[in-house]
Amino acid sequence: MELADGSTDIVHPEVRAHINSLVSALGGISADSDGGYQLGDDALEVLRDLKRWIRFYDEKTNRMDVARCIHEANLVEGDLLPILSTWPENATDSKFKSRMALACFELMVPLTWPMARDRERMTVNHHRHMPVLELAQVGYKRAVVNYDGARVLHTAIRVALPSMAIPIGDRTQRDQGIIKLVLFFLRNIAMIEPPPDVKYEGDESQISRSATIDAFSYQDIFLVLLTLASNMGEDFRAEDTSVMEIIYHLVKQVDIEKLFMNEQQLSKAKAGELADMMSKESSMLKAYNRKGPTRHNRFGTMIWVKRDDGKMSSLSGQDALADASTRNQKMDNSKTFRPPRRARKGDKDEKDLGLPTKLNSRAYDQLRSFVEDFLDSGFNPLFQHVRKTIDREAPHVMQYHRRQFFYLVAWFLEAERMRRKARKQSSQNPSEDISSFNLVAGVLNQEMFITLNKALHESLEMKDWHELTAVMRCFTQILLTVQEMSESGNEDNEEIAENVLSRLFYEEATHDAIATIIRTYKDQSFNYLDAATELVHHFLRILEGYSKQNIDMQVRSRKRTRRKKKAAQDAAGIENDNDENDGSDNDAASAERTTKERKFDFHRFATRFTPQSVVDTFVAFTKYYRDLTDSQLKRAHRYFYRVAFKAEASVMLFRVDIIHLFYNMTKGPAALEKSSRVFKEWEELVKQVLRKCFKKLEQRPELLVEMLFSKGSSTAFFLEYGFERQTVTTASKAKPAAELVFKNTEELDRQIAIVVGAMLDKNQANHVAWIKKILGDAESERKAFMAAEEAMASVEPVQDEAEEQPTESGPKAPPIFYVRPDDKDRRNAMFKNSHMRLLMKLVGLQLLDPASEETPESAWIIPSDMSADVLKDAIHYINQAEFSPPTFEEGVLAEHQLKRRSAPRKKADFDDDEDGEPDDPMFGPLGPTVRRPIDEEDGPKKSPRKRRPRKELTEEERQKKLKERRKKEQDRLMSFRSEELVRPEDDETDSEYDEAFFARERETKAKAAAIRHVAERLLVPRKPTRKRGIAATESASSSEEHQDGSGDSESGHDSDPGDDFILRAMNTTLEEENEGQPEGTLPDGSDGESRKRRRISVEKTQPDEDEEMGGVNKNGDEDEDEAPVVTRRPRVRGGFVVDSDDDE
């Protein structure tokens, strides 16, 4: 708003006037000689009015005008702190002073509350006020921490002490609010820091972490925090997260190793850091001066450089005269194309953690004293209570509390380890008991491990990298703490450590998560990369040692349940038809099938950390080698050593950029310091890796090309061993979805409606629309074909009667319509979606290939006999079902009207109508059944069944049973499949076996075709002239047909039964012709001739013979009508046929 003097005011004048009047009414400096602060008449009401302005104007309207006016009015430093100083520390019975102090803190808490930049809620006022208010909060902290008139933080505790003294059961809501208010004030003061993007003009030493720790120690805040933490869960409950936040902002990013150093060690460490930094600076300057500018090369220089293709390029600057690599680098930098690089988004969580904090010696001593006292008394109660609060998702738990919890657990576990190490170094009495781990036992129980694993998987799934970083730090420190327990020499501690490690390593899901974390690193922060590599390093190292000690180590792996698979298929639009078996009665069994134990193999697990993606993660970590500590460099060294020599996967390191990095670390211009403790180890590792690389180049010259690229597992295996990996594929081929049938017999339109309704319930309307489109295209094509046929028939010329032209038996059939899926998802749905397949079959679509050979690439067709009218009716039924889906009783869906087709039962080898009389032939239709050896006794033998007394049957019952037996035998022969043609292990045979099998089949069919051709040429239809010949022919035919029932079973397995029959008939006919007739003449009508001719003529009258069924006629009833023959019942005794051919 523009003022009278031309300036603009970003705050409304009325708001500013109200705030200024309230601040003036609050009070001011007294005019007396003491110069103290004098309260106004209604000072308490004024403070309450200011609180209402903040609450109902700033917070309700999402503005910051009141806070801005209070800052400009200098309310905190000029009024609130002097008011607090008027309450002397020894005055404990002044209720008015207590109320005034409480009112002051009610104003200071919202003024110091951390501001979050929420882009969705930020307005213009936020962008105007937030930079100013952030600096104002820094001024508030400086004034509170360094105020000389009173101990402000101690005064805040005095305000809350009466409420804290009340037992937890007697506290009112107001008492709880006062305690939380004071804790929030302490939290705000501890976490206020100068904004990273704004320069603070004041003295940063007054608001540093050291100043804050000193104020907390001097004003007894540490004692209050220890009291609250040690009594958490008993006298205090809802204050757990507030206490944890205060401690978090005090200890975050503090170097724990320096925390437990004495002054001499600390000064030595600082001197070492300074020496290292100066050494790095000198080496950097040396490398720069080698090719850097001098006082004599400041003049212009331009040179011509001849490239490989013969073209010339011009370069300017004398640095191009140094060497060829510099010139090439200069040309690369001058290229116009730059890959786009998006700016990294500001991460408030990363800013919350901040940079590593440097403390002075006084602050180190004060913080170390607090940390030791906290570990001794408050660690277990506080973190156990916070863990329970997080697990039950209490209302006051925020999203960042879980991250702070895991960070603090990791920090204090490392602090306890450092304290134990310092005590061991300075301990004068070696027998002193310093191996007690009871102080941190609250985070080493099973409940903590469950929370840790849950947070690990959830943060990884939600891609919350900062929380995942804290979880990984916590996991690492737990592993290191447990390892120290196992090495402590105390039997009790070693037993506890053994139990803890077994629980940590028991879940295979944890192994998978750690492998996924290190494999999927992309562009997260360095803190995340450091935590991930540290966890993998210690996890592999400790797990390797534990697996060596426990050879029979078991891990629990979780199998994918059917429900999870069904959910994934539903997401992809694929139907899972196992709903019939997923009833509530099988829930317990399903739960038991989800997990299983197996023996752990460390070498197999370690190979999961050798792929190129994991190597790239450690390479990205090693690229910071100039800034890494000795422990971090040692971590990377151990990993590359494990890959190159332990896992024998050195080819993964044979890449140009990796070799270049290794060389620069030891021989390059910015190499590691030779005085470093890890330089010798890295130098030896690089030497051995390069030696293996050169040796491998001699063995595999193709490695020279592969060094430019990352290597997959198959490429790495070939480069390592010289041949491709030999794998055995045990997985069976993909099977189509289970066939569905209707529970009740319905009409076609009703069936289509049920299937369409079920698909609509499953949100598969796109599949229904696609099927309608296919039917519509086929209908249009059929109509066009029929119209073209009618037009052709009308213009054809009339043929002469004398000309005999071959005429077709009917109109020409339309061509087959091929169904082509429009995308990959549709093809998968045609193979795996049971409802879609059922709808396709109902509307007339058919598979082109046999159902037993169906694959996802199998073709579907609309056959020629499907007319356009039938297709039109199918489209009408689908449209009708979409417009008016079928409805059922309450709670019943359309899919409930369908069920899976039950698998056919395996029939017995023989069918006994009468006990004790097996009437089947001696052998099966294709030879004797394979029997097991006599000596093979895997199970108990069955006792023989006793023959029941035979019951006399009447003639009608005998004839009825005879017909039933014939029908069963015929059905069994029609449904028979050869053991040689179909085997259970066919899915596992290779292509060579299949090719040999089909070659034998083609050869057999070719022989059969040749025999039929010869038979057709030799046979001459003749009528018998003698009744005796006719009778003999009928008798012989009857005898021969009777023998067919058992003769087929005597044929070998290598040929078709029908083909063998023709072959035997032709052989017999030709032998008789050779015996009784001279060459070149046809035989006369003898009995044998009549019998053989009868047999062959029967074969010729079977045009519908199914070759795949072994020559068995499918139309058996028609054969009986054509040649009725009454076969007598074979005589069977003891399971053997006693009929003989001699009876003829």
mmCIF file of C-alpha atoms in Angstrom, residues 45 66 113 323 367 496 539 576 798 908 1064 1084 1113:
data_model
loop_
_atom_site.group_PDB
_atom_site.id
_atom_site.type_symbol
_atom_site.label_atom_id
_atom_site.label_comp_id
_atom_site.label_asym_id
_atom_site.label_seq_id
_atom_site.Cartn_x
_atom_site.Cartn_y
_atom_site.Cartn_z
ATOM 1 C CA GLU A 45 -4.575 -8.647 28.845
ATOM 2 C CA VAL A 66 1.261 -9.651 12.705
ATOM 3 C CA TRP A 113 8.056 -21.744 15.408
ATOM 4 C CA ASP A 323 49.867 -31.984 -24.842
ATOM 5 C CA LEU A 367 27.853 -32.376 25.606
ATOM 6 C CA ILE A 496 23.078 -62.638 23.543
ATOM 7 C CA PHE A 539 26.595 -56.585 6.625
ATOM 8 C CA ASN A 576 -6.531 -65.473 -12.396
ATOM 9 C CA VAL A 798 -24.447 -70.287 -69.537
ATOM 10 C CA ALA A 908 -8.240 -97.406 -14.050
ATOM 11 C CA ARG A 1064 -0.501 -107.223 -42.795
ATOM 12 C CA ASP A 1084 -9.746 -115.303 -58.532
ATOM 13 C CA ASN A 1113 -12.352 -94.739 -36.428
#
